Coordinates of C-alpha atoms in Angstrom, one line a residue:
M1 CA 134.6 193.1 36.8
V2 CA 135.4 191.3 33.0
F3 CA 138.3 189.5 33.9
Q4 CA 135.8 187.9 36.8
A5 CA 132.8 187.4 34.3
I6 CA 135.7 185.4 31.9
Y7 CA 137.1 183.5 34.9
K8 CA 133.4 182.5 35.8
Y9 CA 132.9 181.2 32.2
M10 CA 135.8 179.6 32.0
I11 CA 135.4 177.7 35.0
E12 CA 131.6 176.9 34.2
K13 CA 132.8 175.2 30.9
N14 CA 135.6 173.5 32.6
S15 CA 133.0 171.9 34.7
I16 CA 130.8 171.0 31.7
E17 CA 133.8 169.1 30.0
I18 CA 134.4 167.4 33.0
L19 CA 130.8 166.1 33.1
R20 CA 131.1 165.3 29.2
K21 CA 133.8 163.2 30.4
L22 CA 132.1 161.3 33.4
V23 CA 128.9 160.9 31.4
G24 CA 131.0 158.9 28.7
F25 CA 131.8 156.5 30.9
D26 CA 129.1 153.8 31.2
T27 CA 129.1 153.1 35.1
T28 CA 125.7 151.3 35.5
S29 CA 126.0 149.7 38.8
F30 CA 126.3 145.9 37.3
K31 CA 129.5 147.5 35.8
S32 CA 132.8 148.4 36.5
N33 CA 133.5 152.0 37.4
L34 CA 137.2 151.9 37.3
D35 CA 137.8 153.6 34.1
L36 CA 135.9 156.7 35.7
I37 CA 138.1 156.3 39.0
K38 CA 141.0 156.0 37.1
F39 CA 140.1 159.2 35.0
I40 CA 139.6 161.4 38.4
E41 CA 142.4 159.8 39.7
N42 CA 144.9 161.0 37.1
Y43 CA 143.1 164.5 37.0
L44 CA 143.7 164.8 40.6
N45 CA 147.4 163.8 40.0
G46 CA 147.8 166.7 38.0
F47 CA 147.6 168.7 40.9
N48 CA 149.9 166.6 43.0
I49 CA 146.4 165.2 44.6
K50 CA 147.2 161.7 46.3
S51 CA 144.3 159.4 45.8
E52 CA 143.5 156.3 47.9
L53 CA 141.2 153.6 46.2
I54 CA 139.5 151.2 48.2
Y55 CA 138.2 148.0 45.9
D56 CA 135.7 145.6 46.3
E57 CA 136.6 141.9 46.0
T58 CA 136.5 141.2 42.3
K59 CA 138.6 144.6 41.9
N60 CA 136.3 145.5 39.3
K61 CA 135.0 148.8 41.2
A62 CA 136.6 150.9 43.7
N63 CA 135.9 154.0 45.7
L64 CA 138.3 157.3 45.6
F65 CA 139.4 159.4 48.8
A66 CA 141.6 162.3 48.7
T67 CA 142.1 164.9 50.8
I68 CA 143.0 168.6 50.0
G69 CA 144.8 171.4 52.0
G70 CA 144.9 172.4 55.4
D71 CA 145.9 169.6 58.2
A72 CA 144.3 166.1 57.7
K73 CA 142.2 166.3 60.4
G74 CA 138.7 168.0 60.6
G75 CA 137.4 169.8 57.6
I76 CA 134.5 169.1 55.3
V77 CA 133.8 165.7 53.3
L78 CA 132.3 166.0 49.7
S79 CA 130.6 162.8 48.9
G80 CA 129.1 161.6 45.6
H81 CA 128.4 158.2 43.9
T82 CA 129.8 157.1 40.8
D83 CA 127.5 154.8 39.5
V84 CA 124.1 155.0 37.5
V85 CA 120.9 153.2 36.9
P86 CA 119.9 151.2 33.9
I87 CA 119.2 152.7 30.6
K88 CA 117.3 149.2 29.7
N89 CA 113.6 149.6 28.2
Q90 CA 114.1 153.5 27.9
K91 CA 113.7 155.4 25.0
W92 CA 116.1 158.3 24.6
S93 CA 116.1 161.2 22.0
S94 CA 120.2 160.9 22.1
D95 CA 122.8 158.5 23.1
P96 CA 122.8 158.4 27.0
F97 CA 126.4 158.0 27.3
T98 CA 127.0 161.2 25.4
L99 CA 126.5 164.6 26.9
T100 CA 124.1 166.4 24.9
E101 CA 123.4 170.4 25.1
R102 CA 119.7 171.5 24.4
D103 CA 117.6 174.3 25.4
N104 CA 120.0 175.1 28.3
K105 CA 120.1 171.4 29.5
L106 CA 123.0 168.7 29.5
F107 CA 121.2 165.3 28.9
G108 CA 122.8 162.2 29.8
R109 CA 122.6 159.4 32.2
G110 CA 124.1 160.5 35.3
S111 CA 124.0 163.9 34.9
S112 CA 121.8 165.2 37.3
D113 CA 122.3 161.9 39.8
M114 CA 124.9 162.6 40.3
K115 CA 128.0 163.6 38.0
G116 CA 127.0 166.9 37.7
F117 CA 127.7 167.4 41.4
I118 CA 131.0 165.5 40.8
A119 CA 131.9 167.6 37.8
V120 CA 131.4 170.8 39.6
V121 CA 134.1 169.7 42.6
L122 CA 136.3 168.6 40.3
S123 CA 136.3 171.8 38.4
R124 CA 137.2 173.5 41.8
V125 CA 140.2 171.2 42.7
S126 CA 142.6 174.1 40.9
K127 CA 141.3 176.7 43.2
M128 CA 141.3 174.4 46.2
V129 CA 145.0 173.8 45.5
E130 CA 145.7 177.3 44.9
T131 CA 144.4 179.0 48.1
K132 CA 145.2 178.5 51.6
L133 CA 142.9 176.3 53.0
N134 CA 142.6 176.5 56.9
K135 CA 140.6 173.3 57.0
P136 CA 141.2 170.3 54.7
I137 CA 138.2 169.4 52.0
H138 CA 137.8 165.9 51.6
L139 CA 136.7 163.9 48.6
A140 CA 134.8 160.5 48.7
F141 CA 133.8 158.9 45.4
S142 CA 131.7 155.4 45.9
Y143 CA 130.4 152.9 43.8
D144 CA 127.1 151.0 43.9
E145 CA 125.1 153.6 46.0
E146 CA 122.3 152.6 43.4
I147 CA 122.1 149.1 44.7
G148 CA 121.8 150.0 48.2
C149 CA 125.0 152.2 49.4
V150 CA 126.9 149.5 49.0
G151 CA 130.5 150.6 48.0
V152 CA 130.4 153.5 50.9
H153 CA 131.1 151.3 53.5
G154 CA 134.6 150.9 52.5
L155 CA 135.0 154.8 52.5
L156 CA 133.6 155.1 55.9
D157 CA 136.1 152.5 57.4
L158 CA 138.6 154.3 56.0
I159 CA 138.0 157.4 57.5
E160 CA 137.2 155.9 60.4
K161 CA 140.6 154.0 60.5
K162 CA 142.6 157.9 59.3
S163 CA 140.7 159.4 62.6
I164 CA 140.1 162.7 60.7
N165 CA 136.5 163.5 62.3
P166 CA 135.2 165.8 60.0
E167 CA 133.1 168.7 61.1
F168 CA 130.4 167.8 58.6
C169 CA 129.7 166.1 55.2
I170 CA 127.5 167.4 52.0
V171 CA 126.2 164.8 50.0
G172 CA 125.9 166.3 46.4
E173 CA 122.7 164.2 45.4
P174 CA 120.2 166.6 43.0
T175 CA 118.4 168.8 45.5
S176 CA 118.3 171.4 43.2
M177 CA 120.7 173.1 45.3
E178 CA 118.2 173.0 48.7
V179 CA 119.3 172.2 51.9
V180 CA 118.1 168.9 52.9
I181 CA 118.5 167.6 56.4
G182 CA 116.5 164.3 56.7
H183 CA 115.6 161.5 54.3
K184 CA 114.2 157.9 55.0
G185 CA 115.9 154.9 55.7
K186 CA 115.4 151.7 53.5
H187 CA 115.0 147.9 54.2
A188 CA 114.5 145.7 51.4
Y189 CA 114.1 141.9 51.3
G190 CA 113.6 138.9 49.1
V191 CA 111.0 136.1 50.1
K192 CA 111.1 132.5 48.7
V193 CA 107.6 130.4 49.4
D194 CA 108.3 126.9 48.8
G195 CA 105.1 125.1 48.1
F196 CA 104.3 121.7 47.0
S197 CA 103.2 120.8 43.7
C198 CA 100.5 118.4 42.1
H199 CA 98.1 118.3 39.4
S200 CA 95.7 121.4 39.0
G201 CA 93.0 118.8 39.4
Q202 CA 94.1 117.9 42.8
A203 CA 95.0 121.4 43.9
P204 CA 93.8 120.8 47.7
Y205 CA 96.5 118.0 47.9
G206 CA 99.1 120.8 47.0
V207 CA 100.7 123.8 48.6
N208 CA 99.9 126.6 46.2
A209 CA 102.9 128.9 46.9
I210 CA 101.5 131.9 44.9
N211 CA 98.4 132.1 47.0
Y212 CA 100.5 132.0 50.5
A213 CA 102.9 134.3 48.7
A214 CA 99.7 136.8 48.0
K215 CA 98.5 136.1 51.9
L216 CA 102.0 137.6 53.0
I217 CA 102.2 140.5 50.5
S218 CA 98.5 141.1 51.8
Y219 CA 99.5 141.6 55.0
I220 CA 102.4 143.6 54.3
E221 CA 100.1 146.0 52.7
E222 CA 98.1 145.9 55.8
L223 CA 100.8 146.9 57.5
N224 CA 101.3 150.0 55.2
K225 CA 97.9 151.1 55.4
E226 CA 98.3 150.9 59.6
K227 CA 101.5 153.3 59.1
S228 CA 99.6 155.5 57.2
Q229 CA 96.9 155.9 59.7
L230 CA 98.5 155.2 62.9
G231 CA 102.3 156.5 62.0
P232 CA 104.7 157.6 63.6
F233 CA 104.4 160.8 61.5
D234 CA 107.1 163.7 60.3
N235 CA 105.2 166.4 58.2
E236 CA 108.1 167.9 56.6
Y237 CA 108.0 164.6 54.1
E238 CA 105.9 164.3 51.0
I239 CA 104.7 161.2 52.4
P240 CA 104.7 162.0 56.4
Y241 CA 104.8 158.4 57.4
S242 CA 107.2 155.2 56.6
T243 CA 105.9 153.0 53.7
L244 CA 105.9 149.1 52.7
H245 CA 105.5 148.4 48.9
T246 CA 105.8 145.2 47.0
G247 CA 107.4 145.5 43.8
L248 CA 108.7 142.6 42.0
I249 CA 106.4 138.8 42.1
N250 CA 107.4 135.5 40.0
G251 CA 105.9 132.1 40.4
G252 CA 104.6 129.1 38.7
T253 CA 105.5 127.2 35.5
I254 CA 102.1 126.5 33.5
L255 CA 98.3 126.9 34.7
N256 CA 97.5 123.0 35.1
I257 CA 100.3 122.7 37.7
V258 CA 99.9 123.6 41.6
P259 CA 103.3 126.5 41.7
N260 CA 106.0 125.1 44.3
L261 CA 107.9 128.0 44.2
C262 CA 106.9 131.9 44.4
Q263 CA 109.4 134.8 44.8
F264 CA 108.5 138.2 45.6
E265 CA 110.6 141.5 46.6
F266 CA 109.1 144.2 49.1
E267 CA 110.7 147.2 50.8
I268 CA 110.2 149.4 53.9
R269 CA 110.9 152.9 53.6
H270 CA 110.9 154.2 56.9
L271 CA 111.2 157.4 59.3
A272 CA 114.3 157.9 61.0
E273 CA 111.9 157.5 64.3
D274 CA 110.5 154.1 63.2
D275 CA 111.8 150.8 63.5
P276 CA 112.0 148.6 60.8
K277 CA 113.2 145.4 63.2
E278 CA 109.5 145.9 64.9
I279 CA 108.1 146.0 61.4
M280 CA 109.9 142.8 60.0
Q281 CA 109.3 140.7 63.4
R282 CA 105.6 141.6 62.8
I283 CA 105.9 140.0 59.4
H284 CA 108.0 137.1 60.3
Q285 CA 105.8 136.0 63.0
Y286 CA 102.3 136.6 60.6
A287 CA 104.6 134.3 57.9
E288 CA 105.4 131.7 60.7
K289 CA 102.2 131.2 63.1
L290 CA 99.5 132.2 60.4
I291 CA 100.9 130.9 56.8
T292 CA 104.1 128.0 57.8
N293 CA 102.0 126.4 60.4
E294 CA 99.2 126.1 57.8
M295 CA 101.1 125.3 54.9
H296 CA 103.0 122.1 57.0
K297 CA 99.1 120.3 57.3
I298 CA 100.1 119.3 53.7
S299 CA 103.5 119.2 53.5
D300 CA 106.6 119.9 56.1
K301 CA 108.8 120.0 53.4
T302 CA 107.2 123.7 52.6
N303 CA 108.8 126.8 54.0
I304 CA 109.0 130.4 53.7
T305 CA 112.6 132.3 54.1
F306 CA 113.8 136.0 53.8
S307 CA 116.9 137.4 52.9
E308 CA 117.8 141.1 53.2
K309 CA 118.8 142.7 50.1
I310 CA 118.9 146.4 51.0
N311 CA 119.8 148.0 54.4
Y312 CA 120.4 151.6 54.9
P313 CA 119.5 154.5 57.8
G314 CA 117.6 157.4 57.4
L315 CA 119.0 160.2 58.1
N316 CA 117.7 163.1 60.4
I317 CA 119.8 166.0 61.9
S318 CA 118.5 169.2 63.5
E319 CA 118.0 172.2 61.6
T320 CA 119.7 174.2 64.5
I321 CA 123.1 172.8 64.1
N322 CA 126.0 175.1 62.8
P323 CA 127.0 173.0 59.6
V324 CA 123.1 173.5 58.4
K325 CA 123.4 177.2 59.5
Q326 CA 126.7 177.8 57.6
V327 CA 125.4 175.8 54.2
K328 CA 122.2 178.2 54.5
D329 CA 124.2 181.0 55.0
I330 CA 126.6 180.2 52.0
L331 CA 123.1 179.4 49.8
N332 CA 121.6 182.8 51.1
D333 CA 118.6 180.6 52.0
T334 CA 116.9 179.6 55.2
K335 CA 114.7 176.7 54.2
H336 CA 115.6 173.4 54.6
K337 CA 113.5 170.2 53.5
K338 CA 113.3 166.4 54.1
V339 CA 112.9 164.2 51.0
I340 CA 111.6 160.7 50.4
F341 CA 114.7 159.0 48.4
G342 CA 117.4 157.5 50.1
T343 CA 121.2 158.5 50.2
E344 CA 124.5 157.3 51.9
G345 CA 124.2 160.4 54.4
G346 CA 122.4 158.1 56.9
L347 CA 125.7 156.0 56.8
F348 CA 127.9 158.9 57.4
K349 CA 125.8 160.1 60.2
K350 CA 124.8 156.7 62.1
K351 CA 128.4 154.8 61.5
L352 CA 130.8 158.0 61.9
N353 CA 128.5 160.1 63.6
I354 CA 129.5 163.1 61.2
P355 CA 126.3 165.9 60.6
T356 CA 125.5 165.1 57.0
I357 CA 123.7 167.7 54.7
V358 CA 122.3 166.6 51.3
C359 CA 123.0 169.3 48.9
G360 CA 124.0 169.3 45.5
P361 CA 122.7 170.5 41.7
G362 CA 119.9 168.9 39.4
S363 CA 116.7 167.9 40.3
I364 CA 115.5 164.3 41.3
N365 CA 112.5 164.6 39.3
Q366 CA 115.0 164.1 36.2
A367 CA 116.9 161.2 37.6
H368 CA 116.5 158.1 36.6
K369 CA 114.3 158.5 33.7
P370 CA 114.8 158.6 29.6
D371 CA 116.4 162.1 28.8
E372 CA 118.0 162.6 31.9
Y373 CA 119.4 166.0 32.3
I374 CA 121.1 168.6 34.4
A375 CA 119.8 172.5 34.0
I376 CA 123.2 174.3 33.1
E377 CA 121.6 177.0 35.4
Q378 CA 122.1 174.3 38.2
M379 CA 125.5 173.4 37.1
E380 CA 126.3 177.2 37.7
K381 CA 124.6 177.5 40.9
G382 CA 126.2 174.5 42.0
G383 CA 129.5 176.0 41.2
K384 CA 128.7 179.5 42.9
F385 CA 128.0 177.5 46.3
M386 CA 131.3 175.6 45.8
D387 CA 133.3 178.8 45.3
K388 CA 131.7 180.3 48.4
L389 CA 132.3 177.2 50.5
I390 CA 136.2 177.1 49.6
N391 CA 136.2 181.2 50.4
N392 CA 134.9 180.0 53.9
L393 CA 137.8 177.9 54.2
I394 CA 140.6 180.1 53.3
Y395 CA 143.1 181.6 55.9

C-alpha cells in the first residue's frame, strides 16, 4: 500500500511537471506549435517511440502521431489539440504561460483546454511501454483546433493511409471526466456587402451597405427564432436546437458618406440531424431575391458574397455501443451527456467512421477565460482513468 501511494504521488507529480512544460509553450493558434511538438517528440524518443510529424504548408505547425505497443492495427486513439486561444484583453492574476498552483488548482492558458489531458497521457507513456499491451494506443496531437478543427485533417489522412482501423477514439476535451457522446457541428461564414457610396445628403441615390447587411442579419435572427420554435430538437443538449448567431460586424468610414462596404460573420451551430446546407440555401435565396435585386435597382456594381470560414460536423454516437460501455465501466459511471461546444470528434466519426467519445479532465467552464485552471483533483481523476484504460489493454 505504501509503495502504491508513493507510485501514485510520483506519477501525478510527473503529470503536473509535464503540464508545466506544455503550458510554458505559447501555442496560441496564430503562432507556431513546433516547440511543443518537438518537446513531445523528444519525450517519446526517450522511450524509443517513433513519432510522425505532419506539417502544414508553412512548415510552422505540425501534428504528431505515434503508436505504442501491440500490433499497429486496431487499438485506441487518444486525441488532443495543442493550440490555445489568445490572452489578448484578458486580465490574469499570474503569467498565463507559467503554470501557477493556488488552492489545489493549476492556472495557465491551456491548462484545462486541453494540455491537462495531453500531460496525463504523456505521464502514462512509461506504463504503456512497460506493460504488454494486446492492442496499440495511438497518440494523435493536432494544431489549430481552436480556429475550426483545421490541423486534424492531416492526422486523419495519415490514419486512413495506414489502414489502422482503430476500435474507437477518445478526444480529451475538458468534460470533468464525464462521458460525452454528442456535440453540435459548426459552420461559420464571412459576408461581404458591397454597396454604392454617395454624400449622405443624397442617401437615396446610394446603396447603404450597412442597412442591407442589417436586413440579412435580421433574417438570420428570424431563422434562429424559427429553430427555437420548430426544431428539430434533442433534449440531451443544454440548448436543444440548432442556433444561428452573428458575432462580428464592420462597416462605414464617416457619418456623412453612405457606406459602400459592410462585412460581418455569423455561425450555425447545428444538431447532427439538422442540415446546415439547407439553412444556408435559405439564407442565399433571401440575399439574392430580396436584397441583391433591390440593391441592383440603384447600381449593378453592388453585391453580397459569402465565404466559408469554419466547417466541422457534429458528433452523435449511440450510448449502447461497446466503446461507450467500456469507458463508462472504467469511470464507474452510467451517465452520459451531449455538449454545445465542438471538438475534432465529429471528424473522426464522419471521415473515418471511428466511434468517438469526448472525455477529459478539467471543465469547459474554465476554458478560454482569464485565470484558466485545471483542478489537481481533475488531473488525478484523469490519471486514474488512464491507468485503468491501459490495464484493460494488457494481455
